Short mmCIF file of C-alpha atoms and ligand atoms in Angstrom, two decimals:
data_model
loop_
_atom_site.label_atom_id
_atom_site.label_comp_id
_atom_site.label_asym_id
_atom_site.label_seq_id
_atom_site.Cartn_x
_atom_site.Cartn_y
_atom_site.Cartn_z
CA UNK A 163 99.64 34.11 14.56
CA UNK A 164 99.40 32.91 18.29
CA UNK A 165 97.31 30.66 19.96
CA UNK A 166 94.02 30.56 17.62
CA UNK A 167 91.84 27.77 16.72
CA UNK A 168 90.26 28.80 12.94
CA UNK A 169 91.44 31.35 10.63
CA UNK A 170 88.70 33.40 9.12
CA UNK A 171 87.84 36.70 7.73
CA UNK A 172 84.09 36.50 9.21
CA UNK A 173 82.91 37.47 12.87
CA UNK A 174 83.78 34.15 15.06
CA UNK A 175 80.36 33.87 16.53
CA UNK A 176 79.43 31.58 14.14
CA UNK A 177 76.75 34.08 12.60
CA UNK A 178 77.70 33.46 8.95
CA UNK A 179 80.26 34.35 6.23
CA UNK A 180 79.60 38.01 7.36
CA UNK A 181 82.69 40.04 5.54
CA UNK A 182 84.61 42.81 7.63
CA UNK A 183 86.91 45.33 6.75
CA UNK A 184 89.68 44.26 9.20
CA UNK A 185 93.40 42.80 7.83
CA UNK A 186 92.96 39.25 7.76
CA UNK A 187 95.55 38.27 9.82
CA UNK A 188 94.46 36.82 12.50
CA UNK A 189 92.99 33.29 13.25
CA UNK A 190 89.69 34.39 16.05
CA UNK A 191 88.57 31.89 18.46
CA UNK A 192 85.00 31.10 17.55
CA UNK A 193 83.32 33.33 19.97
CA UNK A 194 82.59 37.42 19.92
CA UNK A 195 83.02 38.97 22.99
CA UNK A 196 80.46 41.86 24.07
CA UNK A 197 80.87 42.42 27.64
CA UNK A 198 83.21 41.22 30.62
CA UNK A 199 83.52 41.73 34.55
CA UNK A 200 86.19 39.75 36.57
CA UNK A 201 87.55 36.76 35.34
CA UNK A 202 84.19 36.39 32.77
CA UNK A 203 83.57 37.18 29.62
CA UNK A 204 79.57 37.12 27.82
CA UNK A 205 79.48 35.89 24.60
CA UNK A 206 76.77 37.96 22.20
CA UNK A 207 75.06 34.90 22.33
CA UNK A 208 75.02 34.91 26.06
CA UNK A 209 77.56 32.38 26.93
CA UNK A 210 79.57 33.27 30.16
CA UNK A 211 83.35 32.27 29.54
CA UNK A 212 86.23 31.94 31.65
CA UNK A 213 89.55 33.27 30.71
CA UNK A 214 92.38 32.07 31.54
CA UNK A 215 93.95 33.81 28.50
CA UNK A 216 93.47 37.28 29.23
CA UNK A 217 94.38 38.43 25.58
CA UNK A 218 97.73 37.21 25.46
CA UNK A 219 98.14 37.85 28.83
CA UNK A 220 97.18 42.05 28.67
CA UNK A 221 93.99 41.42 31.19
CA UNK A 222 96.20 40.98 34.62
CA UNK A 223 93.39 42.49 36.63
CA UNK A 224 90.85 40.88 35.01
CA UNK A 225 87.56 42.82 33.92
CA UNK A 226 86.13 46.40 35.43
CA UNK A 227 88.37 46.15 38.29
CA UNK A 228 86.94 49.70 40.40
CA UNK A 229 90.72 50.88 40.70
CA UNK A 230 91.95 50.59 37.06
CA UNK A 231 88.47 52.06 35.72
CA UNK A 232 88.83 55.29 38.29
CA UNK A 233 92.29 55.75 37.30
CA UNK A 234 91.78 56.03 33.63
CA UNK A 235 88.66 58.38 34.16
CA UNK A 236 90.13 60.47 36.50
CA UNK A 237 92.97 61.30 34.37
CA UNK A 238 90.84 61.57 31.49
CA UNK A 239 88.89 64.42 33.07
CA UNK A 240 91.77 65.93 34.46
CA UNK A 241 94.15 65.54 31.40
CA UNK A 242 94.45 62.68 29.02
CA UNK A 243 96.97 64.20 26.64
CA UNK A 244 99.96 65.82 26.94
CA UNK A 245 103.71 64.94 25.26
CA UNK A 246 107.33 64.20 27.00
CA UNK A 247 107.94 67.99 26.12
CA UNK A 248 105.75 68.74 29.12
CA UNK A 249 105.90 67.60 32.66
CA UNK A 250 103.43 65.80 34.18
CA UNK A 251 103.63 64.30 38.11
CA UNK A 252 101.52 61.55 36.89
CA UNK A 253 104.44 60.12 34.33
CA UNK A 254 106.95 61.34 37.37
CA UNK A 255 104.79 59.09 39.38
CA UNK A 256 104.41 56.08 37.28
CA UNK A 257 108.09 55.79 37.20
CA UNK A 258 109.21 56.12 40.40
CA UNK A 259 106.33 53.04 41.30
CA UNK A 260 107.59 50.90 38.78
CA UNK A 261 111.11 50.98 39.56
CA UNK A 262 110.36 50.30 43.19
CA UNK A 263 108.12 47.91 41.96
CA UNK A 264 110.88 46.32 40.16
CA UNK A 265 113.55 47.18 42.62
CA UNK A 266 116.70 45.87 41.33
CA UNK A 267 118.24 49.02 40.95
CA UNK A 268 117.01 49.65 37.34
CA UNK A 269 116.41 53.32 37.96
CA UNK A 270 115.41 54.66 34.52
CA UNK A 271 112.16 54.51 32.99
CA UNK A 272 111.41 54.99 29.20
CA UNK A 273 107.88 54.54 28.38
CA UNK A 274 106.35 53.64 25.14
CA UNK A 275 103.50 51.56 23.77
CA UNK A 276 103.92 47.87 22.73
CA UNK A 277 106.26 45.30 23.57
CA UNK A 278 108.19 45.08 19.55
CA UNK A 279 108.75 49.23 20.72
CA UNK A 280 110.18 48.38 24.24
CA UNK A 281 112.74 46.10 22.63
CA UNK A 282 113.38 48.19 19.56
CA UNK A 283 114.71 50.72 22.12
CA UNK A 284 116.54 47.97 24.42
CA UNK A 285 118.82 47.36 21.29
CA UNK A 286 118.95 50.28 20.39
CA UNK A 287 120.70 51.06 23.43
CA UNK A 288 122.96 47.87 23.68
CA UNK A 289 124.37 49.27 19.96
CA UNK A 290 124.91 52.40 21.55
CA UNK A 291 126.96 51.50 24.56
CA UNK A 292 128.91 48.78 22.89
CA UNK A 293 129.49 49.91 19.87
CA UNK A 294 129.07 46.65 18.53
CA UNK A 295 126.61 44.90 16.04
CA UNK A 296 125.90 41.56 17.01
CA UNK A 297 122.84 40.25 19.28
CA UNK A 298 122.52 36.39 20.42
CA UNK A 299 118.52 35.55 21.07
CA UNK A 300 117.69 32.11 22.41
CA UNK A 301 115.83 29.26 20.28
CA UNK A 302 112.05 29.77 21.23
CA UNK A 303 111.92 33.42 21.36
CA UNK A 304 109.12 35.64 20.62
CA UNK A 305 110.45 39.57 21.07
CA UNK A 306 107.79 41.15 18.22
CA UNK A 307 106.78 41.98 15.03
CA UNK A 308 109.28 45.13 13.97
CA UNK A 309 112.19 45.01 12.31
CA UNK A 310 114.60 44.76 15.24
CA UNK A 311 112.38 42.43 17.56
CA UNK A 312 111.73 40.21 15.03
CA UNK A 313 115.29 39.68 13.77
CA UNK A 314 115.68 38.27 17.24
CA UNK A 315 112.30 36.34 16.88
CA UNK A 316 113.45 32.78 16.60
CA UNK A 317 111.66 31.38 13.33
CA UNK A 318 109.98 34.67 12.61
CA UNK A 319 112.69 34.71 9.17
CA UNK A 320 110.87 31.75 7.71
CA UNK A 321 107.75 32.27 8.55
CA UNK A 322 106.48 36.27 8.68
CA UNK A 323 109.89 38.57 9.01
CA UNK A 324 108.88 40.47 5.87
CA UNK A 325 112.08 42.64 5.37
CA UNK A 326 114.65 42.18 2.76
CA UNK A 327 117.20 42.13 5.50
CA UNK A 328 117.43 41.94 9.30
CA UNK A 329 119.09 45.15 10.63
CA UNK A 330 122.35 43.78 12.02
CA UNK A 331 123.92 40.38 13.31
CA UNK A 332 121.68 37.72 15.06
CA UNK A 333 122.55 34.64 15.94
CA UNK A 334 120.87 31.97 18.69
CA UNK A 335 121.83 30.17 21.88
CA UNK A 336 120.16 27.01 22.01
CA UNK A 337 118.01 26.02 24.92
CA UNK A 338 119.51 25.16 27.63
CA UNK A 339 122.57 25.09 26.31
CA UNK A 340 125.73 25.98 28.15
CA UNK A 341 128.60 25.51 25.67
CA UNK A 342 126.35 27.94 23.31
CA UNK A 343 126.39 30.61 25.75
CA UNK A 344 130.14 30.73 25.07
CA UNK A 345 130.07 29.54 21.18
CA UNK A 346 127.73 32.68 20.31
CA UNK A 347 128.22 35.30 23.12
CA UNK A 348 131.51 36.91 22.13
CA UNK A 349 133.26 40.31 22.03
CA UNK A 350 131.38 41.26 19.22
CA UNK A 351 127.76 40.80 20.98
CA UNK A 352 126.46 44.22 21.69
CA UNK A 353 123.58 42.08 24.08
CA UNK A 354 121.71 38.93 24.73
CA UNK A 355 117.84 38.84 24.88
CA UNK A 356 115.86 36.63 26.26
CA UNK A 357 112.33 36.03 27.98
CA UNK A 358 113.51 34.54 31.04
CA UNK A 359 110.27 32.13 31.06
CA UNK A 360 109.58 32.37 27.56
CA UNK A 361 105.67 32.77 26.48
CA UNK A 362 105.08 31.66 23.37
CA UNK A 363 107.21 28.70 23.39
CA UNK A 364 104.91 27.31 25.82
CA UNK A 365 105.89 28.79 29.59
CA UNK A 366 109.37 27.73 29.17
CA UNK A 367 111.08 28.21 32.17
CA UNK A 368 114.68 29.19 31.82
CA UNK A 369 116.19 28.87 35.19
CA UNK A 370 118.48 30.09 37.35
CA UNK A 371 120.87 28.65 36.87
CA UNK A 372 121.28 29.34 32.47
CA UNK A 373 120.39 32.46 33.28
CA UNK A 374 123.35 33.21 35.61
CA UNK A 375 125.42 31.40 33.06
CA UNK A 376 123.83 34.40 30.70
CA UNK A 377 124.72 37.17 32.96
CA UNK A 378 127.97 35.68 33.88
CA UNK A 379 129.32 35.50 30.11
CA UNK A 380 127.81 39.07 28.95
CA UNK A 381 129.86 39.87 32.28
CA UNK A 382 132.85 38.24 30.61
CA UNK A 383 132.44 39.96 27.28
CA UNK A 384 131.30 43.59 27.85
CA UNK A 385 127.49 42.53 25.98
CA UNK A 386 124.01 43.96 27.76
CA UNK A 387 121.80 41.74 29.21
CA UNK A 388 118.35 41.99 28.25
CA UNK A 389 115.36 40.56 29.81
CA UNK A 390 112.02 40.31 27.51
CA UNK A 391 109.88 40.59 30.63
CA UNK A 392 106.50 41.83 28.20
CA UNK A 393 105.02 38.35 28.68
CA UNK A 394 106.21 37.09 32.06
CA UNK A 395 106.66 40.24 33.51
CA UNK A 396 104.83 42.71 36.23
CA UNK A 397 103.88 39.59 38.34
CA UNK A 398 102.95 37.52 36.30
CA UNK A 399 105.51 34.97 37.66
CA UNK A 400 104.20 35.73 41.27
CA UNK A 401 107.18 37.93 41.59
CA UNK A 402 107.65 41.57 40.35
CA UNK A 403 109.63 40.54 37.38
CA UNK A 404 111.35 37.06 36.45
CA UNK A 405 114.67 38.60 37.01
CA UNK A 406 113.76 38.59 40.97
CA UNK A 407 112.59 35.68 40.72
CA UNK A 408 115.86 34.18 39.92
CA UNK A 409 118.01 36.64 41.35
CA UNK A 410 119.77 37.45 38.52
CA UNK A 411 119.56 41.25 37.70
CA UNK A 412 119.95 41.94 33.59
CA UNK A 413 121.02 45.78 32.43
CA UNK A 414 117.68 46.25 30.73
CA UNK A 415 114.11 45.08 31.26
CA UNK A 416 111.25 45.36 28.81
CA UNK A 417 108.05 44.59 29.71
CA UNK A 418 104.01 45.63 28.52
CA UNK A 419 101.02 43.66 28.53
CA UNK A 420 100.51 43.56 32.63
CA UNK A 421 101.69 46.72 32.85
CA UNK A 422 98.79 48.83 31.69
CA UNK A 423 96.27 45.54 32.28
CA UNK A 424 94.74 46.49 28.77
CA UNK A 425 95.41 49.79 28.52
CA UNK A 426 98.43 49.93 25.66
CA UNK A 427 101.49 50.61 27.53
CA UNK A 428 105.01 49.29 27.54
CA UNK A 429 108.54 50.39 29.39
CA UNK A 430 112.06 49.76 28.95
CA UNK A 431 113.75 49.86 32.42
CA UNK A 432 117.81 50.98 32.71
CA UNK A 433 120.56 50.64 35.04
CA UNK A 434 122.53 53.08 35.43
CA UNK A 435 125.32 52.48 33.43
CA UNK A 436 123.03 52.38 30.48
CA UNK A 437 121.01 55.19 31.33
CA UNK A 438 124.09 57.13 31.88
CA UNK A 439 124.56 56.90 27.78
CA UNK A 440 121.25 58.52 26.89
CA UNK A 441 121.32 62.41 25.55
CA UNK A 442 118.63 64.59 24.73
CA UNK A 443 116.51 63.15 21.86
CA UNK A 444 118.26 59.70 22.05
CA UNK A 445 115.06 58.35 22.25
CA UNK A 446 111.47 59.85 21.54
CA UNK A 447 107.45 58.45 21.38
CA UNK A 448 104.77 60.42 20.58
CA UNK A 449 101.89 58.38 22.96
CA UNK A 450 104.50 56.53 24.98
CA UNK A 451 103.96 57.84 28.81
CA UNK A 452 100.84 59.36 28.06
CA UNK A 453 98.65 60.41 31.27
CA UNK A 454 96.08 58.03 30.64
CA UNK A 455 99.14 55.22 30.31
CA UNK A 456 100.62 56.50 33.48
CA UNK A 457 97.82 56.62 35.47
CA UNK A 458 96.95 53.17 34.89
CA UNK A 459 100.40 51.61 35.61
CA UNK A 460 100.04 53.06 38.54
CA UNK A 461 97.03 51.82 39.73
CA UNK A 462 98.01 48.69 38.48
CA UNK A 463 101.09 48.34 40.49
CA UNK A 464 98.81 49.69 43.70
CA UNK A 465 96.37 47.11 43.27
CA UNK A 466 99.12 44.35 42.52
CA UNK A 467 100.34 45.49 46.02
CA UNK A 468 97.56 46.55 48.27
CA UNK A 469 95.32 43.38 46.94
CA UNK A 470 98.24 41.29 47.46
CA UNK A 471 98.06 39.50 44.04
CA UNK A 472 101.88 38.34 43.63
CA UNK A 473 100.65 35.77 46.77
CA UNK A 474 97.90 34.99 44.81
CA UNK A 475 99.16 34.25 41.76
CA UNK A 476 101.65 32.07 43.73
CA UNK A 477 99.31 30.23 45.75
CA UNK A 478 96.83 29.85 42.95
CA UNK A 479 99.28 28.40 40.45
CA UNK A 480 100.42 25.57 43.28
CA UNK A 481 96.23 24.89 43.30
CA UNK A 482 96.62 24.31 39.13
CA UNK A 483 99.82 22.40 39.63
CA UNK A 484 97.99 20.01 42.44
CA UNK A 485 94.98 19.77 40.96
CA UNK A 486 95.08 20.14 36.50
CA UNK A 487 97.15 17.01 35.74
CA UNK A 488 94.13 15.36 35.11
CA UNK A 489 92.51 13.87 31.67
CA UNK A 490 94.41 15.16 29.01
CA UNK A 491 97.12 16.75 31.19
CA UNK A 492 100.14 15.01 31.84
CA UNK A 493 102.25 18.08 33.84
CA UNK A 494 102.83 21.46 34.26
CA UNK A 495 105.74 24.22 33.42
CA UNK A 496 106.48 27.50 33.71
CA UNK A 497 105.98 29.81 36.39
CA UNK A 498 103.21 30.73 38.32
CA UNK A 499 100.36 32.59 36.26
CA UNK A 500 102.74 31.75 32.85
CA UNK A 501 101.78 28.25 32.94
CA UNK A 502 101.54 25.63 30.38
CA UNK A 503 99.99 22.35 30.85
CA UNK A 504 101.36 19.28 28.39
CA UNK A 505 98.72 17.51 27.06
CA UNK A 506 99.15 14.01 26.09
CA UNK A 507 96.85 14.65 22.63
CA UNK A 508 97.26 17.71 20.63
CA UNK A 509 97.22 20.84 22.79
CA UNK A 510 94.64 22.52 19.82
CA UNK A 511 92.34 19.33 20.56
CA UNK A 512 91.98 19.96 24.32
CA UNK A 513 91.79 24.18 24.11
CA UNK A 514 88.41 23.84 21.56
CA UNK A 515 87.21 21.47 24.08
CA UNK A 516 87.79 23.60 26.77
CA UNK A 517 86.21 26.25 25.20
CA UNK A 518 83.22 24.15 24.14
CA UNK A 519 82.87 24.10 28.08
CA UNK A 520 83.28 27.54 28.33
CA UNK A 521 86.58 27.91 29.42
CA UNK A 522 89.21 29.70 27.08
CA UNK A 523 92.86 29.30 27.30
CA UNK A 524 95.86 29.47 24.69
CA UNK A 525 97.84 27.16 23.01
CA UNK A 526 101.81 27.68 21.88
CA UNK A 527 104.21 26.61 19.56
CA UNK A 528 104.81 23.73 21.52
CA UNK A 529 102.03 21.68 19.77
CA UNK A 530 101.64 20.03 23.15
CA UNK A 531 101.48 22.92 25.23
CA UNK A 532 98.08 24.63 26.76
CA UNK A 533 99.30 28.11 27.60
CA UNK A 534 96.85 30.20 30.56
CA UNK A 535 97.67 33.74 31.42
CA UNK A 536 95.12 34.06 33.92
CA UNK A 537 94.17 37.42 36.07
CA UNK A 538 96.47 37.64 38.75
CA UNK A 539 92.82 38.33 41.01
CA UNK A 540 91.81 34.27 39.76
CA UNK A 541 90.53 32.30 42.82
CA UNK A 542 90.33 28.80 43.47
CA UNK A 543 86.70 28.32 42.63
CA UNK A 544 87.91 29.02 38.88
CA UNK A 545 91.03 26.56 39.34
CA UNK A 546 88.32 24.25 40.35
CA UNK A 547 86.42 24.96 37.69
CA UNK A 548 88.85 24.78 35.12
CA UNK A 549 90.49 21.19 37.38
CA UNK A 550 86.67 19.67 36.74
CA UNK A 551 86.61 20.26 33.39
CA UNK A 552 89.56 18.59 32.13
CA UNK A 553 88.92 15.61 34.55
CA UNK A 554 85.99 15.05 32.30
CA UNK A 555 88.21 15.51 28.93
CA UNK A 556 88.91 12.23 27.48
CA UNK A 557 92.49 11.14 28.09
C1 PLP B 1574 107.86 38.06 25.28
C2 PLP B 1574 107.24 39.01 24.31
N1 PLP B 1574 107.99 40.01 23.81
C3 PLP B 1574 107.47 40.89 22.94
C4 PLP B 1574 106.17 40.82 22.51
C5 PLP B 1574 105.64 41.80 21.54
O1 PLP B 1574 104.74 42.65 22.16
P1 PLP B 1574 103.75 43.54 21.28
O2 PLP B 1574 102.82 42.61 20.58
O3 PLP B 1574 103.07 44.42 22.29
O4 PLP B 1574 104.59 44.32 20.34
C6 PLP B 1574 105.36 39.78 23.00
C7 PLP B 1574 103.97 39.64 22.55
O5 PLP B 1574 103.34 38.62 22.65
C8 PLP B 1574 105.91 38.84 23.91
O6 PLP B 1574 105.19 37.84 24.41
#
C-alpha cells in the first residue's frame, strides 16, 4: 500500500460505513473524486483540490489536456483495437517518438501495460542473453507487484510477496554503497535494476556518480543494466529519462505511468545488443501497444515537446526548492517533479494537513518524506499555493 492516510472498505468521502464490492486493499485518502481539469480535482462535495500527486504520478499532463483527449478519440473512431499480429502506423509511430524521445540509442520498443509487466519482460531478457540466474536490486526499491518485479522489490518478501518462492536469485546492493556494487554484482548476475531516483523510497536520488559505478561493474561482469524509469521516467526528472540526466546509458529502460498520462500503458526500451536476442514470439501482450495506447504516447511526448514541459518541470521544481522549506519542511530531494520534502514531524501528519487545506500530495516509506508527482504543466501560482500553505503548518 503506498502513500494513503486511512484504510477502509467504505467510500472516503466521509458519507458513512457505505460497503462496496471492491478488494479491500487499498488505504483511500478521505476524499471521492468526481470531476478534474488541469492541475484540480472537485470533490463530490464540491471541494476544489490540488494535486500534486497525480495518482502515483500517472496524471503528467494534468486533467482534460485538449491534445491527450483528441488523441484518444480520434483513434477511437478510427480504430481502437487491433493486436501485434496486425500493423498499425500508429504503434509504428509511437515507437519511433519514444525512442527519439529517449535518444540514447535504445532503438527497440516493446509495449505493454503496467510497470510489474515492463520489468517482467526486462528480466526476462537479461536471463536470456546471459544465461545466468542471478539479479542484484538496490535497498529501497519498488519494481511491482508480480512475481519477478517483486522478487526484486526490496521488503516486498516480508511484507506482501505472496509466492511460495521468488523465481530465481536476488540479492541487494545497499544504498549508496560502492564496495556492494562489487560484493553482489558478479559473473553470475544476469542484470542490475534499479530506479535511478527511486519513488517510493521517498525521491531518492541515486547519482551519477553510483550509477556509473553500476554501469561500470555490469561492464566488468557481462550483467544488463536496467533502469526502472516507470516512476521517474518520461520527464518527470525534467529530462527525457533519468538515464540522460546522468549520462549514464543502461541496456534496458522500463518506464509507464507518464507515458500514457493515465491512459494504461507501459514500454520496455532495448539496445541493440539486447534486441538483437529477441525471435518471433519471444515476447507477446494481448492489449500492450494497443491504438488507443499508442496514440496517446504520442501525443504525450508532442505535448511534452511542443509545450516545452521538461523546462517547466525544471524551472518549477527550483521555485519548490526556493520557496517549500518552510513550517514543517526542513529540505528537499530528488529530482525535479520526483520530489520529496523532509518534514521535521511525521510526513503522514503534514500530508492530512495539507489535504485539510486542499492540497493533496503523497507520502513514502521514508516516514519523513512528503512525496509530489506533480503535472509537468504545474505553474508557479500552485508552487505558491502549495509554499503558503505549509508556511502556515505548525513547525
Ligand atoms: C519505479 C516503479 N516501478 C514499477 C512500478 C510498478 O508499476 P505498476 O503498478 O504499473 O505495475 C511502480 C509503481 O509504482 C514504480 O514506481
Amino acid at each position: 500500500m503506498k502513500s494513503s492516510l486511512t484504510p477502509t472498505l467504505s467510500r472516503g468521502t466521509g458519507e458513512g460505513v457505505e460497503r462496496d464490492h471492491l478488494a479491500p486493499v487499498f488505504a483511500q485518502f478521505p476524499i471521492e473524486v468526481v470531476s478534474a481539469e488541469g492541475v484540480y480535482l472537485t470533490t463530490r462535495d464540491g471541494r476544489r483540490i490540488l494535486d500534486l500527486y497525480g495518482g502515483h504520478a500517472v496524471a503528467a499532463l494534468g486533467y482534460g489536456h485538449p491534445r491527450w483527449l483528441e488523441a484518444l478519440e480520434r483513434q477511437a473512431h478510427r480504430v481502437l483495437f487491433q493486436t501485434n499480429a496486425v500493423a498499425m502506423e500508429v504503434r509504428t509511430r509511437a515507437a519511433d517518438r519514444l525512442v527519439s524521445f529517449c535518444g540514447l540509442g535504445l532503438d527497440t520498443v516493446f509495449f505493454v501495460n503496467s510497470g510489474a509487466e515492463a520489468n517482467e519482460n526486462a528480466l526476462k531478457m537479461a536471463f536470456k542473453v546471459t544465461g545466468r540466474s542471478h539479479i542484484a536490486a538496490l535497498e529501497g526499491g519498488f519494481h511491482g507487484r508480480t512475481a519477478a518485479a517483486g522478487a526484486v522489490t526490496w521488503g516486498a518478501k516480508d511484507k506482501w510477496y505472496g509466492f511460495p518462492r521468488t523465481p530465481f536469485d536476488v540479492s541487494f546492493i545497499a544504498r549508496g554503497g560502492f564496495a556492494s556494487i562489487t560484493e553482489q554484482v558478479t559473473r553470475r548476475t544476469a542484470a542490475v535494476i534499479v530506479e535511478p531516483v527511486q519513488g517510493l523510497a521517498g525521491a531518492v536520488d541515486l547519482g551519477r556518480e553510483f550509477l556509473a559505478a553500476l554501469r561500470a561493474r555490469c561492464n566488468e561482469v557481462g550483467a544488463m543494466l536496467i533502469f526502472d524509469e516507470v516512476q521517474c521516467g518520461m520527464g518527470r526528472t525534467g529530462q527525457p529519462f533519468a538515464a540522460n540526466m546522468y549520462g549514464v546509458t543502461p541496456d534496458m529502460i522500463t518506464t509507464a505511468k507518464a507515458l500514457g498520462s493515465g491512459f494504461p500503458c507501459s514500454a520496455l526500451l532495448l539496445c541493440d545488443a539486447v534486441a538483437g536476442e529477441l525471435k518471433l514470439d519471444a515476447l507477446g501482450t494481448t492489449f500492450g501497444a494497443g491504438p488507443m495506447a499508442c496514440a496517446v504516447i504520442e501525443a504525450v511526448i508532442d505535448v511534452i515537446e511542443s509545450e516545452n514541459l521538461l523546462a517547466n518541470v525544471r524551472a518549477r521544481a527550483d521555485e519548490i526548492r526556493a520557496s517549500c522549506v518552510t513550517g514543517p519542511v526542513i529540505g528537499t530531494q530528488g529530482a525535479g517533479f520526483l520530489m520529496g520534502l523532509r518534514t521535521r514531524r511525521p510526513a503522514k501528519e503534514v500530508q492530512a494537513e495539507l489535504l485539510r487545506h486542499d492540497i493533496l500530495a503523497g507520502t513514502a516509506s521514508d516516514p519523513n518524506i512528503v512525496r509530489l508527482l506533480p503535472a509537468f504543466t504545474l505553474g508557479s501560482t500552485h508552487v505558491a499555493q502549495l509554499a503558503a500553505i505549509l508556511a502556515k503548518l505548525p513547525p
